[in-house]
Every structure is written in structure tokens, then in C-alpha cells.
């Protein structure tokens, strides 16, 4: 019997890569729901309670990838999404997609990388469900002590400076 959130939703138009991910995830006792595109994953999954993380791979276009990302956020705003990319030939990924994902997994996958990513996704989801904010969840992953009184103010400055820097 699998715990809630043990299922990984893999969305990738490359069926060979889907099979590759399914075999690796199966090896570490994760159930997998695989879909080739935005319409397919919606019919494969009834609710998000059993899904703990989404692996988002290549889609037919950057526009389709962005549409899928938005649809996942509407389906479950707390869902951690990991972008699956080819480590030898990484695609150009739009900034809007990068901003909407927890991180990326480079192929070929290594066991420690996979286990670490799945753990990060679990922590992210738990903190996000408790606090409701993406920023707090990301800070928890980075080891911030939110009980420290100045942490919040410092982080406001840090995130504000990043947003200013990003517009240059």
C-alpha cells in the first residue's frame, strides 16, 4: 500500500522517456501515471490527493508546456513540479516556465538526484499546504529558520532585489 502523494505524474510527449522515468520510479516504489500531453493527464487523474509531484518533460511546443504548467497550477496550486531536461542538450525554457517549477532533473537520472528531488517535492508540498505561500515553502527547502525575527524582513529585501535585478 502506498502513502498519499507517492504517485508521480509524468507528462512528456516522448514515450521512450516516459518509459525510462516509469522504470526508475518503479524501482524506488513510486507509482506512475504517464501522459503525453495536456489533455491526456487530465483524463488520467481524477484528483490530486494521490499525486505527490509532477515531472514535466518536453511538450510539442513551449506554448503547450506553459499551458500544461498553468493547468496544473489551477488543478492544485500546491503541486510541486519538476522539469525534466536532457543534461547533454538542455532545451531553451521560457522564464515563465522556470518561475513555475520547483527545480529540474537532468537526464540521465542518478539515484541520489532522484531521491533528493522527490524528498524536496514532499517538503515543498507539506510546507506549501501549511503556509499557503510558495516563497515560504522555498525558504524551508533552503533551510531558513522562520522563527528568527529578522528572517522575514531580510527575505523581503532579498526577493525584492531579485525582482529588480531580473528586470535589468
Short mmCIF file of N, CA and C in Angstrom, two decimals:
data_model
loop_
_atom_site.label_atom_id
_atom_site.label_comp_id
_atom_site.label_asym_id
_atom_site.label_seq_id
_atom_site.Cartn_x
_atom_site.Cartn_y
_atom_site.Cartn_z
N UNK A 1 0.84 -1.19 0.00
CA UNK A 1 0.00 0.00 0.00
C UNK A 1 0.88 1.24 0.00
N UNK A 2 0.56 2.18 -0.87
CA UNK A 2 1.35 3.39 -0.99
C UNK A 2 0.72 4.52 -0.19
N UNK A 3 1.58 5.37 0.36
CA UNK A 3 1.08 6.52 1.11
C UNK A 3 0.57 7.57 0.14
N UNK A 4 -0.24 8.48 0.64
CA UNK A 4 -0.75 9.57 -0.20
C UNK A 4 0.42 10.37 -0.72
N UNK A 5 0.35 10.74 -1.97
CA UNK A 5 1.42 11.53 -2.55
C UNK A 5 2.58 10.70 -3.08
N UNK A 6 2.47 9.37 -3.05
CA UNK A 6 3.55 8.52 -3.53
C UNK A 6 3.52 8.39 -5.05
N UNK A 7 2.47 8.86 -5.69
CA UNK A 7 2.34 8.74 -7.13
C UNK A 7 2.99 9.94 -7.82
N UNK A 8 3.69 9.65 -8.91
CA UNK A 8 4.33 10.69 -9.71
C UNK A 8 3.58 10.78 -11.04
N UNK A 9 3.17 11.97 -11.39
CA UNK A 9 2.54 12.21 -12.68
C UNK A 9 3.63 12.66 -13.65
N UNK A 10 3.84 11.87 -14.69
CA UNK A 10 4.85 12.18 -15.70
C UNK A 10 4.14 12.65 -16.97
N UNK A 11 4.41 13.89 -17.36
CA UNK A 11 3.84 14.44 -18.58
C UNK A 11 4.99 14.72 -19.55
N UNK A 12 5.03 13.97 -20.62
CA UNK A 12 6.12 14.08 -21.58
C UNK A 12 5.66 13.50 -22.91
N UNK A 13 5.87 14.22 -24.02
CA UNK A 13 5.43 13.67 -25.31
C UNK A 13 6.37 12.60 -25.85
N UNK A 14 7.52 12.44 -25.25
CA UNK A 14 8.46 11.39 -25.66
C UNK A 14 8.14 10.12 -24.88
N UNK A 15 7.51 9.14 -25.55
CA UNK A 15 7.08 7.92 -24.86
C UNK A 15 8.26 7.09 -24.37
N UNK A 16 9.39 7.14 -25.07
CA UNK A 16 10.58 6.41 -24.60
C UNK A 16 11.07 6.99 -23.28
N UNK A 17 11.05 8.31 -23.16
CA UNK A 17 11.47 8.94 -21.91
C UNK A 17 10.45 8.65 -20.81
N UNK A 18 9.17 8.61 -21.14
CA UNK A 18 8.15 8.22 -20.16
C UNK A 18 8.48 6.84 -19.59
N UNK A 19 8.77 5.89 -20.47
CA UNK A 19 9.09 4.52 -20.03
C UNK A 19 10.34 4.50 -19.15
N UNK A 20 11.34 5.27 -19.54
CA UNK A 20 12.58 5.39 -18.76
C UNK A 20 12.28 5.88 -17.34
N UNK A 21 11.49 6.95 -17.24
CA UNK A 21 11.14 7.50 -15.93
C UNK A 21 10.29 6.52 -15.13
N UNK A 22 9.35 5.86 -15.80
CA UNK A 22 8.50 4.87 -15.12
C UNK A 22 9.34 3.74 -14.53
N UNK A 23 10.34 3.27 -15.26
CA UNK A 23 11.15 2.16 -14.75
C UNK A 23 11.99 2.60 -13.55
N UNK A 24 12.55 3.79 -13.60
CA UNK A 24 13.34 4.29 -12.47
C UNK A 24 12.45 4.53 -11.25
N UNK A 25 11.32 5.16 -11.47
CA UNK A 25 10.41 5.43 -10.35
C UNK A 25 9.82 4.15 -9.78
N UNK A 26 9.56 3.17 -10.63
CA UNK A 26 9.08 1.87 -10.16
C UNK A 26 10.11 1.18 -9.29
N UNK A 27 11.37 1.35 -9.62
CA UNK A 27 12.46 0.76 -8.85
C UNK A 27 12.48 1.28 -7.42
N UNK A 28 12.07 2.53 -7.23
CA UNK A 28 12.04 3.09 -5.87
C UNK A 28 10.62 3.13 -5.31
N UNK A 29 9.79 2.20 -5.80
CA UNK A 29 8.43 2.01 -5.29
C UNK A 29 7.51 3.22 -5.42
N UNK A 30 7.61 3.91 -6.51
CA UNK A 30 6.68 5.00 -6.79
C UNK A 30 5.74 4.58 -7.90
N UNK A 31 4.47 4.84 -7.69
CA UNK A 31 3.51 4.61 -8.76
C UNK A 31 3.62 5.76 -9.75
N UNK A 32 3.34 5.47 -11.01
CA UNK A 32 3.47 6.48 -12.05
C UNK A 32 2.21 6.53 -12.89
N UNK A 33 1.76 7.74 -13.15
CA UNK A 33 0.71 7.98 -14.13
C UNK A 33 1.41 8.74 -15.25
N UNK A 34 1.41 8.19 -16.44
CA UNK A 34 2.10 8.82 -17.56
C UNK A 34 1.10 9.37 -18.56
N UNK A 35 1.42 10.54 -19.10
CA UNK A 35 0.57 11.18 -20.09
C UNK A 35 1.45 11.88 -21.12
N UNK A 36 0.95 11.95 -22.34
CA UNK A 36 1.73 12.55 -23.42
C UNK A 36 1.49 14.05 -23.60
N UNK A 37 0.35 14.55 -23.14
CA UNK A 37 0.07 15.96 -23.34
C UNK A 37 -0.92 16.48 -22.31
N UNK A 38 -1.31 17.74 -22.47
CA UNK A 38 -2.18 18.39 -21.52
C UNK A 38 -3.54 17.74 -21.36
N UNK A 39 -4.13 17.31 -22.47
CA UNK A 39 -5.45 16.68 -22.40
C UNK A 39 -5.37 15.29 -21.77
N UNK A 40 -4.31 14.56 -22.06
CA UNK A 40 -4.18 13.18 -21.58
C UNK A 40 -4.04 13.10 -20.06
N UNK A 41 -3.28 14.01 -19.44
CA UNK A 41 -3.09 13.90 -18.00
C UNK A 41 -4.39 14.20 -17.25
N UNK A 42 -5.19 15.09 -17.77
CA UNK A 42 -6.45 15.42 -17.09
C UNK A 42 -7.41 14.24 -17.06
N UNK A 43 -7.39 13.43 -18.11
CA UNK A 43 -8.27 12.26 -18.12
C UNK A 43 -7.69 11.11 -17.31
N UNK A 44 -6.37 11.14 -17.04
CA UNK A 44 -5.71 10.06 -16.30
C UNK A 44 -5.82 10.23 -14.79
N UNK A 45 -6.06 11.45 -14.33
CA UNK A 45 -6.04 11.74 -12.90
C UNK A 45 -7.37 12.36 -12.49
N UNK A 46 -7.98 11.78 -11.46
CA UNK A 46 -9.26 12.32 -11.02
C UNK A 46 -9.09 13.46 -10.01
N UNK A 47 -8.21 13.28 -9.03
CA UNK A 47 -7.93 14.36 -8.09
C UNK A 47 -6.46 14.32 -7.72
N UNK A 48 -6.00 15.35 -7.03
CA UNK A 48 -4.57 15.47 -6.76
C UNK A 48 -4.14 14.83 -5.45
N UNK A 49 -5.06 14.22 -4.70
CA UNK A 49 -4.69 13.66 -3.40
C UNK A 49 -3.62 12.58 -3.48
N UNK A 50 -3.67 11.74 -4.50
CA UNK A 50 -2.70 10.67 -4.60
C UNK A 50 -1.41 11.05 -5.29
N UNK A 51 -1.40 12.19 -5.99
CA UNK A 51 -0.22 12.62 -6.73
C UNK A 51 0.63 13.51 -5.84
N UNK A 52 1.92 13.18 -5.73
CA UNK A 52 2.81 13.96 -4.87
C UNK A 52 3.69 14.93 -5.61
N UNK A 53 3.92 14.67 -6.89
CA UNK A 53 4.80 15.52 -7.68
C UNK A 53 4.52 15.29 -9.16
N UNK A 54 4.78 16.32 -9.96
CA UNK A 54 4.64 16.21 -11.41
C UNK A 54 6.02 16.36 -12.03
N UNK A 55 6.37 15.42 -12.91
CA UNK A 55 7.57 15.53 -13.73
C UNK A 55 7.11 16.03 -15.09
N UNK A 56 7.49 17.23 -15.44
CA UNK A 56 7.08 17.83 -16.71
C UNK A 56 8.24 17.80 -17.68
N UNK A 57 8.09 16.99 -18.73
CA UNK A 57 9.14 16.86 -19.74
C UNK A 57 8.84 17.70 -20.95
N UNK A 58 9.43 17.29 -22.05
CA UNK A 58 9.23 18.02 -23.29
C UNK A 58 7.80 17.91 -23.77
N UNK A 59 7.32 18.98 -24.34
CA UNK A 59 6.00 19.01 -24.93
C UNK A 59 6.18 19.37 -26.40
N UNK A 60 5.09 19.41 -27.11
CA UNK A 60 5.18 19.70 -28.54
C UNK A 60 5.69 21.11 -28.81
N UNK A 61 5.46 22.01 -27.87
CA UNK A 61 5.94 23.39 -28.03
C UNK A 61 6.10 24.04 -26.66
N UNK A 62 6.81 25.16 -26.62
CA UNK A 62 6.95 25.90 -25.37
C UNK A 62 5.58 26.40 -24.90
N UNK A 63 4.74 26.77 -25.85
CA UNK A 63 3.40 27.26 -25.51
C UNK A 63 2.61 26.15 -24.83
N UNK A 64 2.69 24.93 -25.36
CA UNK A 64 1.97 23.81 -24.75
C UNK A 64 2.51 23.53 -23.35
N UNK A 65 3.82 23.61 -23.17
CA UNK A 65 4.42 23.37 -21.86
C UNK A 65 3.91 24.40 -20.85
N UNK A 66 3.83 25.65 -21.26
CA UNK A 66 3.33 26.70 -20.40
C UNK A 66 1.85 26.50 -20.08
N UNK A 67 1.06 26.08 -21.07
CA UNK A 67 -0.36 25.81 -20.84
C UNK A 67 -0.55 24.66 -19.84
N UNK A 68 0.26 23.62 -19.97
CA UNK A 68 0.19 22.50 -19.04
C UNK A 68 0.56 22.95 -17.64
N UNK A 69 1.61 23.74 -17.52
CA UNK A 69 2.03 24.26 -16.22
C UNK A 69 0.90 25.06 -15.56
N UNK A 70 0.26 25.92 -16.32
CA UNK A 70 -0.86 26.72 -15.78
C UNK A 70 -2.03 25.82 -15.38
N UNK A 71 -2.31 24.81 -16.19
CA UNK A 71 -3.42 23.90 -15.89
C UNK A 71 -3.14 23.12 -14.60
N UNK A 72 -1.89 22.71 -14.41
CA UNK A 72 -1.53 22.00 -13.17
C UNK A 72 -1.71 22.93 -11.98
N UNK A 73 -1.31 24.19 -12.10
CA UNK A 73 -1.48 25.16 -11.00
C UNK A 73 -2.96 25.37 -10.68
N UNK A 74 -3.82 25.37 -11.70
CA UNK A 74 -5.25 25.52 -11.45
C UNK A 74 -5.80 24.27 -10.78
N UNK A 75 -5.31 23.13 -11.17
CA UNK A 75 -5.75 21.83 -10.63
C UNK A 75 -5.34 21.71 -9.17
N UNK A 76 -4.08 22.08 -8.85
CA UNK A 76 -3.57 22.01 -7.49
C UNK A 76 -2.44 23.02 -7.34
N UNK A 77 -2.74 24.13 -6.70
CA UNK A 77 -1.75 25.21 -6.57
C UNK A 77 -0.53 24.81 -5.74
N UNK A 78 -0.66 23.77 -4.92
CA UNK A 78 0.45 23.34 -4.06
C UNK A 78 1.31 22.24 -4.68
N UNK A 79 0.99 21.82 -5.89
CA UNK A 79 1.69 20.70 -6.50
C UNK A 79 3.12 21.07 -6.89
N UNK A 80 4.10 20.32 -6.38
CA UNK A 80 5.48 20.55 -6.83
C UNK A 80 5.66 20.01 -8.24
N UNK A 81 6.31 20.81 -9.08
CA UNK A 81 6.54 20.43 -10.47
C UNK A 81 8.05 20.46 -10.73
N UNK A 82 8.56 19.36 -11.25
CA UNK A 82 9.97 19.28 -11.60
C UNK A 82 10.09 19.16 -13.12
N UNK A 83 10.92 19.99 -13.69
CA UNK A 83 11.14 19.99 -15.13
C UNK A 83 12.19 18.93 -15.46
N UNK A 84 11.88 18.05 -16.40
CA UNK A 84 12.81 17.00 -16.82
C UNK A 84 13.48 17.47 -18.11
N UNK A 85 14.82 17.59 -18.06
CA UNK A 85 15.57 18.10 -19.21
C UNK A 85 16.72 17.17 -19.56
N UNK A 86 17.11 17.20 -20.81
CA UNK A 86 18.25 16.43 -21.28
C UNK A 86 19.51 17.15 -20.84
N UNK A 87 20.32 16.50 -20.01
CA UNK A 87 21.53 17.12 -19.49
C UNK A 87 22.56 17.44 -20.56
N UNK A 88 22.58 16.67 -21.64
CA UNK A 88 23.56 16.89 -22.71
C UNK A 88 23.10 17.95 -23.70
N UNK A 89 21.80 18.09 -23.83
CA UNK A 89 21.25 19.03 -24.80
C UNK A 89 20.04 19.74 -24.18
N UNK A 90 20.27 20.58 -23.16
CA UNK A 90 19.14 21.22 -22.49
C UNK A 90 18.38 22.16 -23.42
N UNK A 91 17.05 22.07 -23.39
CA UNK A 91 16.26 22.94 -24.27
C UNK A 91 16.22 24.36 -23.72
N UNK A 92 15.85 25.27 -24.58
CA UNK A 92 15.60 26.64 -24.14
C UNK A 92 14.23 26.65 -23.47
N UNK A 93 14.21 27.02 -22.21
CA UNK A 93 12.96 27.00 -21.45
C UNK A 93 12.56 28.45 -21.12
N UNK A 94 11.33 28.83 -21.44
CA UNK A 94 10.89 30.20 -21.15
C UNK A 94 10.96 30.52 -19.66
N UNK A 95 11.29 31.76 -19.35
CA UNK A 95 11.41 32.19 -17.96
C UNK A 95 10.13 31.94 -17.18
N UNK A 96 8.99 32.10 -17.81
CA UNK A 96 7.71 31.89 -17.13
C UNK A 96 7.54 30.43 -16.69
N UNK A 97 8.07 29.50 -17.48
CA UNK A 97 8.02 28.09 -17.10
C UNK A 97 8.98 27.86 -15.93
N UNK A 98 10.20 28.39 -16.04
CA UNK A 98 11.19 28.21 -14.97
C UNK A 98 10.68 28.77 -13.64
N UNK A 99 9.97 29.89 -13.70
CA UNK A 99 9.45 30.51 -12.48
C UNK A 99 8.36 29.66 -11.84
N UNK A 100 7.72 28.77 -12.61
CA UNK A 100 6.61 27.99 -12.09
C UNK A 100 6.98 26.60 -11.61
N UNK A 101 8.26 26.24 -11.69
CA UNK A 101 8.66 24.89 -11.28
C UNK A 101 9.55 24.94 -10.04
N UNK A 102 9.56 23.83 -9.32
CA UNK A 102 10.38 23.71 -8.12
C UNK A 102 11.85 23.58 -8.48
N UNK A 103 12.13 22.86 -9.54
CA UNK A 103 13.51 22.64 -9.97
C UNK A 103 13.52 21.79 -11.22
N UNK A 104 14.70 21.27 -11.54
CA UNK A 104 14.78 20.44 -12.74
C UNK A 104 15.57 19.18 -12.44
N UNK A 105 15.30 18.18 -13.25
CA UNK A 105 16.01 16.91 -13.20
C UNK A 105 16.70 16.73 -14.54
N UNK A 106 18.01 16.50 -14.50
CA UNK A 106 18.75 16.29 -15.74
C UNK A 106 18.86 14.82 -16.05
N UNK A 107 18.61 14.49 -17.32
CA UNK A 107 18.78 13.13 -17.80
C UNK A 107 20.21 12.96 -18.29
N UNK A 108 20.83 11.84 -18.11
CA UNK A 108 20.29 10.66 -17.43
C UNK A 108 20.24 10.87 -15.92
N UNK A 109 19.20 10.34 -15.30
CA UNK A 109 18.99 10.50 -13.87
C UNK A 109 19.94 9.60 -13.07
N UNK A 110 20.30 10.10 -11.90
CA UNK A 110 21.08 9.30 -10.96
C UNK A 110 20.21 9.09 -9.73
N UNK A 111 20.39 7.95 -9.09
CA UNK A 111 19.57 7.61 -7.93
C UNK A 111 19.57 8.71 -6.86
N UNK A 112 20.74 9.22 -6.42
CA UNK A 112 20.71 10.26 -5.38
C UNK A 112 19.96 11.52 -5.83
N UNK A 113 20.11 11.89 -7.09
CA UNK A 113 19.41 13.06 -7.61
C UNK A 113 17.90 12.85 -7.55
N UNK A 114 17.44 11.66 -7.94
CA UNK A 114 16.01 11.35 -7.95
C UNK A 114 15.44 11.35 -6.53
N UNK A 115 16.12 10.69 -5.62
CA UNK A 115 15.64 10.61 -4.24
C UNK A 115 15.61 12.00 -3.61
N UNK A 116 16.65 12.79 -3.86
CA UNK A 116 16.70 14.16 -3.33
C UNK A 116 15.55 15.01 -3.88
N UNK A 117 15.31 14.90 -5.18
CA UNK A 117 14.23 15.68 -5.80
C UNK A 117 12.86 15.28 -5.24
N UNK A 118 12.64 13.99 -5.06
CA UNK A 118 11.37 13.53 -4.50
C UNK A 118 11.19 14.00 -3.06
N UNK A 119 12.29 13.99 -2.30
CA UNK A 119 12.22 14.49 -0.92
C UNK A 119 11.92 15.99 -0.91
N UNK A 120 12.61 16.75 -1.77
CA UNK A 120 12.36 18.19 -1.85
C UNK A 120 10.89 18.46 -2.20
N UNK A 121 10.34 17.67 -3.11
CA UNK A 121 8.95 17.84 -3.51
C UNK A 121 8.01 17.58 -2.34
N UNK A 122 8.30 16.55 -1.53
CA UNK A 122 7.46 16.25 -0.36
C UNK A 122 7.50 17.39 0.64
N UNK A 123 8.69 17.90 0.93
CA UNK A 123 8.83 19.01 1.89
C UNK A 123 8.12 20.25 1.36
N UNK A 124 8.34 20.55 0.10
CA UNK A 124 7.70 21.71 -0.53
C UNK A 124 6.18 21.62 -0.40
N UNK A 125 5.62 20.47 -0.73
CA UNK A 125 4.17 20.29 -0.69
C UNK A 125 3.63 20.45 0.74
N UNK A 126 4.31 19.83 1.71
CA UNK A 126 3.87 19.92 3.11
C UNK A 126 3.88 21.37 3.59
N UNK A 127 4.98 22.08 3.35
CA UNK A 127 5.09 23.47 3.82
C UNK A 127 4.10 24.35 3.08
N UNK A 128 3.94 24.11 1.80
CA UNK A 128 3.02 24.91 0.99
C UNK A 128 1.58 24.73 1.47
N UNK A 129 1.22 23.49 1.83
CA UNK A 129 -0.13 23.24 2.33
C UNK A 129 -0.34 23.91 3.68
N UNK A 130 0.70 23.96 4.51
CA UNK A 130 0.58 24.58 5.83
C UNK A 130 0.56 26.10 5.76
N UNK A 131 1.39 26.68 4.89
CA UNK A 131 1.52 28.14 4.87
C UNK A 131 0.77 28.81 3.73
N UNK A 132 0.58 28.07 2.64
CA UNK A 132 -0.13 28.62 1.50
C UNK A 132 0.71 29.50 0.59
N UNK A 133 2.01 29.66 0.89
CA UNK A 133 2.82 30.51 0.04
C UNK A 133 4.00 29.74 -0.54
N UNK A 134 4.29 30.02 -1.79
CA UNK A 134 5.41 29.38 -2.48
C UNK A 134 6.74 29.84 -1.88
N UNK A 135 6.83 31.13 -1.56
CA UNK A 135 8.08 31.68 -1.04
C UNK A 135 8.47 31.01 0.27
N UNK A 136 7.53 30.84 1.19
CA UNK A 136 7.82 30.20 2.47
C UNK A 136 8.26 28.76 2.25
N UNK A 137 7.61 28.07 1.32
CA UNK A 137 7.99 26.68 1.03
C UNK A 137 9.41 26.61 0.47
N UNK A 138 9.76 27.53 -0.42
CA UNK A 138 11.10 27.54 -0.98
C UNK A 138 12.14 27.88 0.08
N UNK A 139 11.79 28.79 1.01
CA UNK A 139 12.72 29.13 2.08
C UNK A 139 12.95 27.93 3.00
N UNK A 140 11.90 27.18 3.27
CA UNK A 140 12.04 25.99 4.12
C UNK A 140 12.99 24.98 3.46
N UNK A 141 12.91 24.85 2.15
CA UNK A 141 13.80 23.95 1.44
C UNK A 141 15.25 24.40 1.53
N UNK A 142 15.45 25.71 1.63
CA UNK A 142 16.80 26.24 1.69
C UNK A 142 17.31 26.33 3.12
N UNK A 143 16.51 25.88 4.08
CA UNK A 143 16.95 25.82 5.47
C UNK A 143 16.78 27.10 6.28
N UNK A 144 15.94 28.00 5.81
CA UNK A 144 15.71 29.24 6.57
C UNK A 144 14.98 28.94 7.86
N UNK A 145 15.40 29.58 8.93
CA UNK A 145 14.72 29.47 10.22
C UNK A 145 13.72 30.61 10.30
N UNK A 146 12.46 30.30 10.09
CA UNK A 146 11.44 31.35 10.06
C UNK A 146 11.07 31.87 11.44
N UNK A 147 11.62 31.23 12.50
CA UNK A 147 11.37 31.74 13.85
C UNK A 147 12.28 32.93 14.17
N UNK A 148 13.33 33.11 13.39
CA UNK A 148 14.24 34.23 13.61
C UNK A 148 13.53 35.50 13.19
N UNK A 149 13.44 36.51 14.09
CA UNK A 149 12.58 37.66 13.82
C UNK A 149 12.92 38.45 12.56
N UNK A 150 14.20 38.54 12.19
CA UNK A 150 14.56 39.36 11.04
C UNK A 150 14.55 38.59 9.73
N UNK A 151 14.29 37.28 9.78
CA UNK A 151 14.35 36.47 8.57
C UNK A 151 13.34 36.96 7.53
N UNK A 152 12.14 37.26 7.97
CA UNK A 152 11.11 37.67 7.02
C UNK A 152 11.47 38.98 6.34
N UNK A 153 11.94 39.97 7.13
CA UNK A 153 12.33 41.26 6.55
C UNK A 153 13.48 41.11 5.58
N UNK A 154 14.48 40.32 5.98
CA UNK A 154 15.62 40.10 5.10
C UNK A 154 15.17 39.45 3.80
N UNK A 155 14.30 38.48 3.91
CA UNK A 155 13.85 37.78 2.70
C UNK A 155 13.01 38.68 1.81
N UNK A 156 12.23 39.59 2.41
CA UNK A 156 11.50 40.55 1.60
C UNK A 156 12.47 41.39 0.77
N UNK A 157 13.56 41.82 1.40
CA UNK A 157 14.57 42.62 0.70
C UNK A 157 15.24 41.78 -0.39
N UNK A 158 15.60 40.55 -0.03
CA UNK A 158 16.27 39.66 -0.98
C UNK A 158 15.39 39.40 -2.21
N UNK A 159 14.13 39.05 -2.00
CA UNK A 159 13.25 38.76 -3.12
C UNK A 159 12.96 40.01 -3.94
N UNK A 160 12.86 41.17 -3.25
CA UNK A 160 12.64 42.41 -3.96
C UNK A 160 13.85 42.74 -4.83
N UNK A 161 15.06 42.54 -4.29
CA UNK A 161 16.26 42.83 -5.07
C UNK A 161 16.37 41.91 -6.27
N UNK A 162 15.97 40.64 -6.12
CA UNK A 162 16.00 39.72 -7.25
C UNK A 162 15.03 40.16 -8.32
N UNK A 163 13.85 40.65 -7.92
CA UNK A 163 12.88 41.07 -8.93
C UNK A 163 13.37 42.32 -9.65
N UNK A 164 14.09 43.19 -8.96
CA UNK A 164 14.65 44.37 -9.61
C UNK A 164 15.75 43.95 -10.57
N UNK A 165 16.63 43.06 -10.10
CA UNK A 165 17.73 42.58 -10.93
C UNK A 165 17.23 41.87 -12.18
N UNK A 166 16.16 41.11 -12.05
CA UNK A 166 15.61 40.34 -13.18
C UNK A 166 15.05 41.23 -14.27
N UNK A 167 14.70 42.49 -13.93
CA UNK A 167 14.12 43.37 -14.93
C UNK A 167 15.18 44.14 -15.71
N UNK A 168 16.42 44.08 -15.27
CA UNK A 168 17.50 44.78 -15.98
C UNK A 168 17.78 44.17 -17.33
#
